[in-house]
XYZ file of N, CA and C in Angstrom:
813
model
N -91.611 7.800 7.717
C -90.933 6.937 8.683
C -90.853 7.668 10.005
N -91.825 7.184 10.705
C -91.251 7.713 12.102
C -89.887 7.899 12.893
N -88.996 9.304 13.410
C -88.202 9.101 13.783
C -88.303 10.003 15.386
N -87.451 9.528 16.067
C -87.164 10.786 17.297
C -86.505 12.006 16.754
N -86.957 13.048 16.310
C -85.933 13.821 15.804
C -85.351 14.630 17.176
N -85.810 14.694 17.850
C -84.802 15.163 19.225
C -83.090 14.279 19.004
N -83.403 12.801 19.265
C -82.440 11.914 19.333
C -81.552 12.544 18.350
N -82.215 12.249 17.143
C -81.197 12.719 15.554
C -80.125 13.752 16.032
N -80.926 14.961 16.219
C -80.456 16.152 16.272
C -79.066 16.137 17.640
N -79.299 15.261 18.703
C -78.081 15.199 19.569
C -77.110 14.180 18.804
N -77.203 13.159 17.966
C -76.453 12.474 17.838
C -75.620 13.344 16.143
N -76.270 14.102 15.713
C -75.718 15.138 14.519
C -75.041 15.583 15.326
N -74.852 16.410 16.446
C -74.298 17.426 16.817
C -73.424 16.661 17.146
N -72.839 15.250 17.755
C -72.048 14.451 18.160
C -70.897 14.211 17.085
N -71.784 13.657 15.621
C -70.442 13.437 14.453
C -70.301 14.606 14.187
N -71.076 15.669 14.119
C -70.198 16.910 13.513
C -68.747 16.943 14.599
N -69.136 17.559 15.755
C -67.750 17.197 16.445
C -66.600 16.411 16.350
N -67.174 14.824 16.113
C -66.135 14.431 16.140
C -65.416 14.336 14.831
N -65.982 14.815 13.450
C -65.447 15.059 12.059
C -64.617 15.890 12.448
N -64.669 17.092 13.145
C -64.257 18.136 13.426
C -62.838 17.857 13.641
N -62.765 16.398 14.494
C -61.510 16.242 15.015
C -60.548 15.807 13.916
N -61.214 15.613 12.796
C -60.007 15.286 11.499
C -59.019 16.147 11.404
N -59.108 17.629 11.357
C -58.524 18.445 10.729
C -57.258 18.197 11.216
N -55.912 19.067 10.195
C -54.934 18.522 10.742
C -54.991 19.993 11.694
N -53.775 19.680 12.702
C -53.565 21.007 13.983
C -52.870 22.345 13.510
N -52.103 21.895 12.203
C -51.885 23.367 11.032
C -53.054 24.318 10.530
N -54.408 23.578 10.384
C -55.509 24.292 9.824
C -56.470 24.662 10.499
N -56.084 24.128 11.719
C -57.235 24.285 12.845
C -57.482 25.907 13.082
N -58.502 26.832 13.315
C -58.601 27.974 13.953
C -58.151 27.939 14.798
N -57.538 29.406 15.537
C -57.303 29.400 16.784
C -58.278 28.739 17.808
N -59.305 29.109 17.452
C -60.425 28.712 18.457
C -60.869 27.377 18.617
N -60.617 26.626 17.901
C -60.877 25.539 18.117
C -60.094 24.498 18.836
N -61.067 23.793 19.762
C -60.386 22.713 20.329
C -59.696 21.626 19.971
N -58.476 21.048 20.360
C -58.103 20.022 19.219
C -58.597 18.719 19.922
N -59.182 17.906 18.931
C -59.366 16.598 19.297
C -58.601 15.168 19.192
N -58.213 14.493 19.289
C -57.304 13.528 18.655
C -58.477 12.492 17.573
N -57.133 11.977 17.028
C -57.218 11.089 15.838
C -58.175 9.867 16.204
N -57.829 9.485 17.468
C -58.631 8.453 18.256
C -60.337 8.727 18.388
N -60.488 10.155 18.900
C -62.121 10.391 19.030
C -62.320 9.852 17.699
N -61.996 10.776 16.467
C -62.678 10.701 15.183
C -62.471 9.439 15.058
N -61.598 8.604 14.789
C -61.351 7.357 14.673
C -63.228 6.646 14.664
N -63.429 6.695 16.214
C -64.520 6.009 17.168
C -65.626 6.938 16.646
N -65.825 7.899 16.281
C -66.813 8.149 15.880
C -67.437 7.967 14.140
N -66.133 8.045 13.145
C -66.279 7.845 12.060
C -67.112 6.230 12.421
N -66.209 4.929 13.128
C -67.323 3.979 12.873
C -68.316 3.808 13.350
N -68.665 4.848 14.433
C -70.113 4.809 15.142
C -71.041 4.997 14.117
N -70.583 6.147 13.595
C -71.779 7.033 12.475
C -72.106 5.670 11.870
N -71.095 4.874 11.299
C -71.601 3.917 10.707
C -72.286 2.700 11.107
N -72.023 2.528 12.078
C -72.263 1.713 13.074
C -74.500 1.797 13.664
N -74.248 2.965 13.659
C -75.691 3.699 14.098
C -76.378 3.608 12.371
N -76.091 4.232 11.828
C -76.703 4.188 10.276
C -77.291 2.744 9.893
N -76.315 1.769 10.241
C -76.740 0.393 9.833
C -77.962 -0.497 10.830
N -77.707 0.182 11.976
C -78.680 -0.450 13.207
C -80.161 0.450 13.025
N -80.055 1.427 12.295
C -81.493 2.040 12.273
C -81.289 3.486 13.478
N -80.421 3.489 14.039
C -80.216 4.947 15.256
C -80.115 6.260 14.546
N -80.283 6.393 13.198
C -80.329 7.394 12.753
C -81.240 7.736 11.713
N -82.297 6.923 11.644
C -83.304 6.700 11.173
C -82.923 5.969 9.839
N -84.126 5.334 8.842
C -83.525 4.230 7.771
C -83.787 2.993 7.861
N -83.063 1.903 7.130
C -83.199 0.682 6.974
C -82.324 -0.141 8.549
N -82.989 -1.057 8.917
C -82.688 -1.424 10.335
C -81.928 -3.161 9.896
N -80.499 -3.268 10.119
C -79.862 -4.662 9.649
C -80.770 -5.123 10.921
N -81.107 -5.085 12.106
C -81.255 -5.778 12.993
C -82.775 -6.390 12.844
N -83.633 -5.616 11.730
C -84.775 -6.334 11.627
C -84.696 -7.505 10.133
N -83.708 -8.156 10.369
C -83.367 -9.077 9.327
C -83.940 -8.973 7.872
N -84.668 -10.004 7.132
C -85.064 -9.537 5.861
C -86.741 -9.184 5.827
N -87.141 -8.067 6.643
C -87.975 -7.923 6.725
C -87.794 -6.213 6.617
N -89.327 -6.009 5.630
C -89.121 -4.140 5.611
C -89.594 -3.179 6.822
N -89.115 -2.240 7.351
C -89.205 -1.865 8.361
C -91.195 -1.026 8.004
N -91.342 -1.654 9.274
C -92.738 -2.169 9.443
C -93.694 -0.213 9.309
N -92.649 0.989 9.610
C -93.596 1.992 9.799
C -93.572 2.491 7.974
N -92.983 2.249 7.295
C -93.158 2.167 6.060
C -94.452 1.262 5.862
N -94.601 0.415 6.103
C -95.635 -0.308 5.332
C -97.129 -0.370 6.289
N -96.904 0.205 7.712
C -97.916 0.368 7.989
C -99.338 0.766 7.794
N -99.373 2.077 6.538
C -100.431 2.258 5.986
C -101.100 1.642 4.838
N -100.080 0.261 4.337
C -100.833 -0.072 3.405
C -101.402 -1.454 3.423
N -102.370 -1.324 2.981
C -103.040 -2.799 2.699
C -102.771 -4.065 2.546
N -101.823 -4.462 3.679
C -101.201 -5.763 3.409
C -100.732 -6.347 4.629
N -100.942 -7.877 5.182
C -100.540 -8.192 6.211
C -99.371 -8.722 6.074
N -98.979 -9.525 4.757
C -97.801 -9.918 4.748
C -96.678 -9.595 4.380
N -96.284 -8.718 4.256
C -95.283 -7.011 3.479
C -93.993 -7.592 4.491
N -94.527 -7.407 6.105
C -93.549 -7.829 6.886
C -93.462 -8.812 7.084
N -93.885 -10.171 6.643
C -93.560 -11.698 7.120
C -92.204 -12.133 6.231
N -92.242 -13.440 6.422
C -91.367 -14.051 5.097
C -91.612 -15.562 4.431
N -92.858 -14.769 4.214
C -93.342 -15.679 3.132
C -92.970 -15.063 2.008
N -92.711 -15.833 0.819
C -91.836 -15.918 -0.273
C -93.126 -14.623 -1.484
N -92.449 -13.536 -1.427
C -93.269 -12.140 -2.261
C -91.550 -11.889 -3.017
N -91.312 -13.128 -3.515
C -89.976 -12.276 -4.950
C -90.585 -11.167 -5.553
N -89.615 -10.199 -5.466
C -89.970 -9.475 -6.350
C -90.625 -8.009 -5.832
N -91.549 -8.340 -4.819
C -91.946 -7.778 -3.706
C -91.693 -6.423 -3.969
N -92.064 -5.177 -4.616
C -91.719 -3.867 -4.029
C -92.407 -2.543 -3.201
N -91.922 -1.775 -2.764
C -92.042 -1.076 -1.661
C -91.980 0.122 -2.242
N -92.624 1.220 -2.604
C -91.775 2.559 -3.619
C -92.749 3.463 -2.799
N -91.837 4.372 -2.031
C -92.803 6.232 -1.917
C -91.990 6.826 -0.922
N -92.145 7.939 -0.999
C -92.010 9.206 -0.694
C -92.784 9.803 0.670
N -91.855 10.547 1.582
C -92.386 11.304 2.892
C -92.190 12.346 3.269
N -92.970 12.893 3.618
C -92.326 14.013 4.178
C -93.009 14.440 5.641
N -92.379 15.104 6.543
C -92.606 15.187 7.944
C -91.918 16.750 8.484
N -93.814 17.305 9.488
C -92.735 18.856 9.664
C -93.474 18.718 10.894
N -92.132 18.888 12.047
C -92.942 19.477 13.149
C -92.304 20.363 13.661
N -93.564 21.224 14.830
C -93.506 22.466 15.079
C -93.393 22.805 16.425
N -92.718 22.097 17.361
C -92.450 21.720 18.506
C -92.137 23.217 19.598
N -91.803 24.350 18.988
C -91.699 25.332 20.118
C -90.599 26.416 19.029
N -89.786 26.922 19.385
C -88.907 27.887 18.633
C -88.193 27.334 17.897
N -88.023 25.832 17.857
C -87.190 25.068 16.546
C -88.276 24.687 15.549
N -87.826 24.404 14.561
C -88.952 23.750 13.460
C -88.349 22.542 12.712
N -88.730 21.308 12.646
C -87.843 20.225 12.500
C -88.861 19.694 11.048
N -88.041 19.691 9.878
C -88.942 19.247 9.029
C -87.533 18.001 8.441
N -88.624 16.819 8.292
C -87.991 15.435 7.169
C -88.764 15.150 6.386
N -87.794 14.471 5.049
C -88.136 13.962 4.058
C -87.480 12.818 3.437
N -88.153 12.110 2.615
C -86.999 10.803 2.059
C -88.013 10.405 1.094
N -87.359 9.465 0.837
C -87.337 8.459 -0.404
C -86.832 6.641 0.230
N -88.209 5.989 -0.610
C -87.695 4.413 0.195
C -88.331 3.464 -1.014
N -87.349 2.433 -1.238
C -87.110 1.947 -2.067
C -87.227 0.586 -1.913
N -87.894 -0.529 -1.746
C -87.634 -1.758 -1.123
C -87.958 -2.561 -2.314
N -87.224 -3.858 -2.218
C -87.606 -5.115 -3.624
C -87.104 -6.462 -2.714
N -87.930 -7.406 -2.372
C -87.694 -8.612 -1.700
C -87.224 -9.246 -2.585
N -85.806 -10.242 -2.373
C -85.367 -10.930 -3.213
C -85.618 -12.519 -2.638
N -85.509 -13.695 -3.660
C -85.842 -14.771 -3.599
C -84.576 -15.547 -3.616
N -84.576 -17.023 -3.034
C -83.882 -17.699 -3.229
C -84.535 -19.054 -3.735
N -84.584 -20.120 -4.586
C -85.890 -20.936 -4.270
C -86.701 -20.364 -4.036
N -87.497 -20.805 -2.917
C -88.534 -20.932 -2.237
C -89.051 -20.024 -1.499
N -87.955 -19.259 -0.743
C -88.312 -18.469 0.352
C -87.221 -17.025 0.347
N -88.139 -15.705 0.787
C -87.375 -14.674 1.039
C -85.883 -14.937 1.728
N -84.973 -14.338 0.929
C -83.903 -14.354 1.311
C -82.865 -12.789 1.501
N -83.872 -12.031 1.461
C -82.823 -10.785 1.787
C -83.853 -9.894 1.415
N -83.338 -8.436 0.680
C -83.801 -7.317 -0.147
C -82.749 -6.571 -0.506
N -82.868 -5.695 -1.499
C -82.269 -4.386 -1.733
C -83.240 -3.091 -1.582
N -82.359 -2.136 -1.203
C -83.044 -0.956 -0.548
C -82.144 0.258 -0.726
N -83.327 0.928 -1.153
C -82.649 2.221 -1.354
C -83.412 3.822 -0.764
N -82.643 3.854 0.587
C -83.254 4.547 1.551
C -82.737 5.984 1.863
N -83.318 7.192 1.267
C -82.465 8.561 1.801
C -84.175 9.381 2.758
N -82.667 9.699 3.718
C -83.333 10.516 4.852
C -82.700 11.626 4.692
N -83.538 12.903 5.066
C -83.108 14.683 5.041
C -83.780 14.769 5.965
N -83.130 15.450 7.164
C -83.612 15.913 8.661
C -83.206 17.834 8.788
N -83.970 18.649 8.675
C -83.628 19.936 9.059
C -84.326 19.933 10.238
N -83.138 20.834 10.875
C -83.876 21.647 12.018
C -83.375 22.812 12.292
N -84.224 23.873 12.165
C -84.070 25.749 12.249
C -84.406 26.060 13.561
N -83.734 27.482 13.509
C -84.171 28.068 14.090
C -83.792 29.814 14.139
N -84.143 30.941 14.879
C -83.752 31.637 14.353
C -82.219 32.073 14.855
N -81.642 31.142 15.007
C -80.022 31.165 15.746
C -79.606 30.090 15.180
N -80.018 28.846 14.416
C -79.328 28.079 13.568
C -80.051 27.063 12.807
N -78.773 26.303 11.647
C -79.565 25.326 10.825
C -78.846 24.471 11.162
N -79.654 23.300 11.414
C -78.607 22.450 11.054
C -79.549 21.042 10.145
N -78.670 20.519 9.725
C -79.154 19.845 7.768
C -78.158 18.113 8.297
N -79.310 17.096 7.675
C -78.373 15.803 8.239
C -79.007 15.107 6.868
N -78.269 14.380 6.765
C -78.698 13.283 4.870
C -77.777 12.390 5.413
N -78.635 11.038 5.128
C -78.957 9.713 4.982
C -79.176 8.750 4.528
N -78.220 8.333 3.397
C -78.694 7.597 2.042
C -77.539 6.260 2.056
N -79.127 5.218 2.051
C -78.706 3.687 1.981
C -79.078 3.159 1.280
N -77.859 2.544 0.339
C -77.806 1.722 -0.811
C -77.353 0.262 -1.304
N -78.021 -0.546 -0.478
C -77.336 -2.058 -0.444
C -78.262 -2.825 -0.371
N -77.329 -4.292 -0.641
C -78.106 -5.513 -0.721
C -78.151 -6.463 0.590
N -79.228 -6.777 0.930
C -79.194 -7.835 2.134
C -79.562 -8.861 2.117
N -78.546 -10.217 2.116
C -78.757 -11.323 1.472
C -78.542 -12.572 2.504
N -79.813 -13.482 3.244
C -79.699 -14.424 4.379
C -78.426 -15.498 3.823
N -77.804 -15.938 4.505
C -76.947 -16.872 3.728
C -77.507 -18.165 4.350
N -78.826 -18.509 5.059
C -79.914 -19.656 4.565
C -81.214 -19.111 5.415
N -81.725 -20.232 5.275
C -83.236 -20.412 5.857
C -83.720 -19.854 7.377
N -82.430 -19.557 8.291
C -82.848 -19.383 9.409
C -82.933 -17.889 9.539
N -82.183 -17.015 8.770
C -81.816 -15.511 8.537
C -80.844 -15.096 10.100
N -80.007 -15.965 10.286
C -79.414 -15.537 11.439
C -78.067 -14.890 10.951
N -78.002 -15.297 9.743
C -76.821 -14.200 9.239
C -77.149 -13.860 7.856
N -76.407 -12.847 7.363
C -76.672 -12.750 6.204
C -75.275 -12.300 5.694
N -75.101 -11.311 4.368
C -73.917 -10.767 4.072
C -74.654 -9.471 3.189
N -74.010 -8.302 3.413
C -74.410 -6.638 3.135
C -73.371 -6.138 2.265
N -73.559 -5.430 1.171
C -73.235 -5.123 0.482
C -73.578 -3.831 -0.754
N -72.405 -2.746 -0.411
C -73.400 -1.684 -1.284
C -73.112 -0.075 -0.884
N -73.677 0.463 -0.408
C -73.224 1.725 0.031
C -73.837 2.603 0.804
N -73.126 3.703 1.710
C -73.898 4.193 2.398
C -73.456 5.952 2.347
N -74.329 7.038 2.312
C -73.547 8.316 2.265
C -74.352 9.117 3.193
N -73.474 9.768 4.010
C -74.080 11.090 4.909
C -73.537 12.096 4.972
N -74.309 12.657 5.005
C -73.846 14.741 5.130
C -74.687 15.345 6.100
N -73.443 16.422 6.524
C -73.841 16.934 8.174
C -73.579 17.987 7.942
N -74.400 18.948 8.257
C -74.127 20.829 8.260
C -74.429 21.473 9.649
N -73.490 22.277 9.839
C -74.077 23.045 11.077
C -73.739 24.324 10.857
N -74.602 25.258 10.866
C -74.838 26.848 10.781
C -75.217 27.579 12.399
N -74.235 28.732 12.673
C -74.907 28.974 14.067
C -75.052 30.402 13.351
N -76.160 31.577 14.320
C -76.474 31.952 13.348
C -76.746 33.473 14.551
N -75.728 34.588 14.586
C -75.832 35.640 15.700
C -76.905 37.128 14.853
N -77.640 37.435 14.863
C -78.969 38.417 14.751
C -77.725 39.984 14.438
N -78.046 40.308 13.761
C -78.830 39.726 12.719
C -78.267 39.516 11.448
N -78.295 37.928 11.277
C -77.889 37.288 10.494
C -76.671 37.302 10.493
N -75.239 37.165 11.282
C -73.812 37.153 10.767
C -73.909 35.983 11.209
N -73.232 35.204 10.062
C -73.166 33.635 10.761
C -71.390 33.805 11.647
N -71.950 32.903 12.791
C -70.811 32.901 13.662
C -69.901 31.462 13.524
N -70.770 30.643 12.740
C -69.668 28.940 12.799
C -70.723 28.610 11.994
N -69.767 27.496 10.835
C -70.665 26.916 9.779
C -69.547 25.648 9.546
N -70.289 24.645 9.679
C -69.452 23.042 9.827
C -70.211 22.106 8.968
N -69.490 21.317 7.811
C -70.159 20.891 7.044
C -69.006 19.506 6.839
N -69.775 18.508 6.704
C -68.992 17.278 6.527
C -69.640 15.948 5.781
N -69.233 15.804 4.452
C -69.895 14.497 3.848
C -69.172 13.185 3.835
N -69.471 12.468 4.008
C -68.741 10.609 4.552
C -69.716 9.808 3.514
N -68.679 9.145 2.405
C -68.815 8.159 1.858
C -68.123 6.773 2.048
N -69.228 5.589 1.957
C -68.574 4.398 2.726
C -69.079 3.346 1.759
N -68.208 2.681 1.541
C -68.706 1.672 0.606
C -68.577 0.344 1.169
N -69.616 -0.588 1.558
C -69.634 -1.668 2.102
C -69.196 -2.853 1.157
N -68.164 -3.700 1.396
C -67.605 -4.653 0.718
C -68.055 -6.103 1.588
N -68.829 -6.865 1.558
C -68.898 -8.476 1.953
C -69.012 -8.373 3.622
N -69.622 -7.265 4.274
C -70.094 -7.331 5.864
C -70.882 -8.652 5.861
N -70.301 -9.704 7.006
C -71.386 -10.513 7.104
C -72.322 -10.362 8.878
N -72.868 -10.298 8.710
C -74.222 -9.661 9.607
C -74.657 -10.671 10.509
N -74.360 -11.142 11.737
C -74.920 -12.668 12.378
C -75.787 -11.884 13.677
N -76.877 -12.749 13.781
C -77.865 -12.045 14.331
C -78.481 -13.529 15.291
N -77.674 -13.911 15.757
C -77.999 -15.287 16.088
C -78.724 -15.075 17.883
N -78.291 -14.172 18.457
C -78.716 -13.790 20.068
C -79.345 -13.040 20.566
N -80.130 -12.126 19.129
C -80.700 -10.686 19.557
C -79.831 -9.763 18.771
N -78.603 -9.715 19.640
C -77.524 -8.251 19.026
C -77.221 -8.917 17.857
N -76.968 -8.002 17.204
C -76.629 -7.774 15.912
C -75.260 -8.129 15.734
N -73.984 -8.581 15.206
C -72.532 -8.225 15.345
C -72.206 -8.247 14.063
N -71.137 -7.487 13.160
C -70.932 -7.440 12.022
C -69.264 -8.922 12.190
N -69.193 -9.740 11.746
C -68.329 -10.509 11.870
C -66.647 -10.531 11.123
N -67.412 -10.034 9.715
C -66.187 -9.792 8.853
C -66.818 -9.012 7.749
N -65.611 -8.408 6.829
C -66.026 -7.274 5.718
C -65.287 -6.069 5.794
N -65.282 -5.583 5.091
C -65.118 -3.618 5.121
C -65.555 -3.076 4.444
N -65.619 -1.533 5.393
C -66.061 -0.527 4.602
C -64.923 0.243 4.922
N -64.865 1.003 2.886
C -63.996 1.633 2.879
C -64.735 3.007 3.382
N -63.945 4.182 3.366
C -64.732 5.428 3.219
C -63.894 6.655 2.781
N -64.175 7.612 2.481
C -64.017 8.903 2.255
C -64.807 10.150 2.744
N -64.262 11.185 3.364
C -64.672 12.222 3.762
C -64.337 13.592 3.465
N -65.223 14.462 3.523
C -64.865 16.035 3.395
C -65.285 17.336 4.394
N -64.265 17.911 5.352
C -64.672 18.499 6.481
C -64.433 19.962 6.303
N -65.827 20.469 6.131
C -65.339 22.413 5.814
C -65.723 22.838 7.437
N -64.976 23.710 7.966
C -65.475 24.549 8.693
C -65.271 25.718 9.024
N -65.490 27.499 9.168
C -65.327 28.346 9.422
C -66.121 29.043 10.903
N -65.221 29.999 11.131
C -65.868 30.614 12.174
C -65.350 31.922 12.117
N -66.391 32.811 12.334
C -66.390 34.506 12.285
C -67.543 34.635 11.144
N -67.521 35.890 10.931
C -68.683 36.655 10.109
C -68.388 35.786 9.082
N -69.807 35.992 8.008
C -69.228 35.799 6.470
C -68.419 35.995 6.025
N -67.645 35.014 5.229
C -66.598 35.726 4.176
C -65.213 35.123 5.281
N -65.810 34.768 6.137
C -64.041 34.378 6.888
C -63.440 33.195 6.472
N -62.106 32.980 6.780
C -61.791 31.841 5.650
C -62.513 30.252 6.133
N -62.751 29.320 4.980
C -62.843 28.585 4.975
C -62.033 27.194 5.625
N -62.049 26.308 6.159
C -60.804 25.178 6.393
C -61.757 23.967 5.750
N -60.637 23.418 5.298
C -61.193 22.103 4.125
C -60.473 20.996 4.388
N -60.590 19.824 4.677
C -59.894 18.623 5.003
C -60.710 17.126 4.863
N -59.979 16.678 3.383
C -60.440 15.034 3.082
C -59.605 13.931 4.034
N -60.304 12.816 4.488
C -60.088 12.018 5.293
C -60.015 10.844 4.180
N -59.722 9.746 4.165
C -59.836 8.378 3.501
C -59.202 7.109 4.424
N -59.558 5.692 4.459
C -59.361 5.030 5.456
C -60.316 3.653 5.162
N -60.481 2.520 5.988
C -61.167 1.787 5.772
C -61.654 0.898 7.490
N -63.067 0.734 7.543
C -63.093 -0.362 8.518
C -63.386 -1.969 8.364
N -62.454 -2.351 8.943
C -62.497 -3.832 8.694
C -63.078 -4.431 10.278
N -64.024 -4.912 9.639
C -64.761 -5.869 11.157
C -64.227 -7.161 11.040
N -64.092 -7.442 12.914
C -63.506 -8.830 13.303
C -64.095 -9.735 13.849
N -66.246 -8.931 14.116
C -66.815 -9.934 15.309
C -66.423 -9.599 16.243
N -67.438 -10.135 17.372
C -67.292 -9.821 18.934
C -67.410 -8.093 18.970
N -67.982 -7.561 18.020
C -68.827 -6.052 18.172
C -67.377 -5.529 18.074
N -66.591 -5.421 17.459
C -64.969 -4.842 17.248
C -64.766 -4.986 15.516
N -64.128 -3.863 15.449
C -63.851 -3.463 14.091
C -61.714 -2.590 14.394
N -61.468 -2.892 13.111
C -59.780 -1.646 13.209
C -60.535 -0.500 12.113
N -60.484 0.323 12.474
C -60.852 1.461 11.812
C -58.966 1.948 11.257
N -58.856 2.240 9.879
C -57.408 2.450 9.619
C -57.511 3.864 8.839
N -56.895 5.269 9.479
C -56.747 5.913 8.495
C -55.364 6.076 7.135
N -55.840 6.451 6.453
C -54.886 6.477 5.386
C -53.867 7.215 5.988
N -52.577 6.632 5.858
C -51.411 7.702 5.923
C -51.523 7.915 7.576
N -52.106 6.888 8.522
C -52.443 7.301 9.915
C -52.308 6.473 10.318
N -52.909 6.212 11.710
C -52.673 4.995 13.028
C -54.081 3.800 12.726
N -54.054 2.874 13.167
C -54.898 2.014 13.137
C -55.583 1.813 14.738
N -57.102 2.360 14.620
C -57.715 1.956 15.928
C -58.544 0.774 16.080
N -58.445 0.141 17.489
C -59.325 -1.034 17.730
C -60.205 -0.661 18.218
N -61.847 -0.411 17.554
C -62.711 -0.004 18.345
C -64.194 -1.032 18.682
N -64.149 -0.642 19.976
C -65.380 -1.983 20.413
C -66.687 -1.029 20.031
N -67.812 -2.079 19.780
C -69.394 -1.363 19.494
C -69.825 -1.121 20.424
N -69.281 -1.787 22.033
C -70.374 -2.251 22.943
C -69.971 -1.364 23.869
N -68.539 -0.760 24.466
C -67.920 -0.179 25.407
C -67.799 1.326 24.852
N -67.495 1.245 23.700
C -66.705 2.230 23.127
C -65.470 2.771 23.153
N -64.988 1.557 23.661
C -63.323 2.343 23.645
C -62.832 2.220 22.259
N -61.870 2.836 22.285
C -60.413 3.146 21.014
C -59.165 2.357 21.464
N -58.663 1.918 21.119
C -57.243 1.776 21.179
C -56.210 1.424 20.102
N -54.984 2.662 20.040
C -54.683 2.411 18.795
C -53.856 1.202 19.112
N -53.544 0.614 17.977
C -52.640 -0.380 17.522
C -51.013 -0.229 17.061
C-alpha cells in the first residue's frame, strides 16, 4: 500500500505528544511539559478520526464500499474496484516496503484482508481486516507505529451515501531517542484500543461526516527519560466518543471532563 511515510512519521510524533498529555501531573517527570486534558482530549479523537479517513495509511471510509484501489492495482481485474455485485469477493496478501531515503531508514509492512458483502443484488459494504507497521531508524532513534483495522462497512441502500461501521480499531506508538553511544535518553510508548459501536458514515457532499455512534476506547501511556534503567511512568486512560454530525463528536474521559470537539476547525471545548 502506498503511503507518505514522511507524513506518517510527523503525524506519530503528534499523538505521541499528545498521549503524553494523559499522564496525571503527580507522575509527570520533572522535565516534562504539562499538557492539559483538552489537547489529549482532541487528539485521542483525531488519531481516530485520521485512522478512519485513510491519513494514516489503511482502509479509507471515504472511498465508500469500494477496496482501496493501490491494493488491487497489481492484479488482474478491472472490476475489484467497481460495484458490481462480486459477494463474496476476497482480497488476501501481504506487503512489505523499505526505503532508504538518506540517514533514516523507513521500512512497512501489513496484512490486508478484504471480503465484499452482498445485499440482494448489489455490493453493499465489506469487512476488512487491515494492519499497518511503519518503522523508522536511525542512528539517534526508533520510532515504531501499528495500525490495525477491524470492521464492517455496511451501505444502508443503493446509493452508498451512508452506511453504518462497526468493529474495531487498535494503534501503538513508540518513540526511542537514542544519545551514542547507545544510552537511551526518552522512550514513549502508547497503545489505544477503540471499539466502534453503530458509527453511521454519510458521505452525501464529498466530506465524509460520522453522524451518530461511539467509540469506546482504552489506553496505555509508558514513558521514561534518562539512561536505561530510569524509572518508568505508566498511565491507563478509558473514555468514549460519541458523534453528533456536523464533523463534531463529545469525547468523555472516564472519571474526567467531557470535550466538544469539531473535525473541521479543531477546536476543544469542554462542556
Amino acid at each position: 500500500m502506498k503511503l507518505n511515510l514522511t507524513r506518517i512519521f510527523i503525524v506519530l510524533l503528534a499523538v505521541v505528544f499528545c498521549y503524553s498529555a494523559c499522564k496525571k501531573a503527580a507522575t509527570k517527570p520533572a522535565s516534562t511539559s504539562p499538557i492539559t486534558d483538552a489537547d489529549a482530549a482532541k487528539q485521542i479523537a483525531l488519531s481516530l478520526n485520521q485512522s478512519l479517513t485513510g491519513q494514516l495509511g489503511g482502509t479509507n471510509i471515504n472511498d465508500g464500499a469500494k477496496a482501496p484501489s493501490s491494493i488491487v492495482a497489481g492484479k488482474k481485474t478491472k472490476t475489484v474496484n467497481s460495484l458490481n455485485p462480486l459477494c463474496g469477493y476476497v482480497i488476501d496478501t501481504a506487503y512489505t516496503h523499505l526505503v532508504l531515503p538518506g540517514d533514516t531508514t523507513e521500512w512497512l509492512s501489513g496484512k490486508f484482508h478484504f471480503v465484499y458483502n452482498c445485499s440482494s443484488s448489489y455490493v453493499d459494504g465489506y469487512t476488512v481486516y487491515d494492519s499497518l507497521k511503519v518503522e523508522n531508524y536511525s542512528p539517534t532513534f526508533l520510532d515504531e507505529y501499528t495500525n490495525v483495522q477491524n470492521y464492517t462497512f455496511k451501505a444502508t441502500d443503493s446509493t452508498y451515501k451512508s452506511a453504518t461501521l462497526n468493529g474495531s480499531i487498535v494503534t501503538s506508538i513508540s518513540h526511542e531517542g537514542i544519545t551514542p553511544p547507545q544510552i537511551q535518553n526518552q522512550f514513549t510508548s502508547v497503545y489505544c484500543n477503540y471499539q466502534l459501536k453503530g458509527l453511521l458514515v454519510v458521505n452525501g457532499s464529498g466530506t465524509t461526516d460520522i453522524t451518530a455512534g461511539t467509540a469506546t476506547f482504552t489506553s496505555e501511556v509508558r514513558e521514561s527519560n534518562g539512561p536505561v534503567g530510569s524509572k518508568t511512568y505508566v498511565v491507563d486512560y478509558a473514555g468514549s466518543i460519541q458523534y453528533l454530525g456536523n464533523h463534531q463528536a463529545n469525547l468523555i474521559i472516564t472519571g474526567g471532563h467531557t470535550y466538544l470537539i469539531n473535525f473541521v476547525t479543531g477546536a476543544v471545548t469542554q462542556q
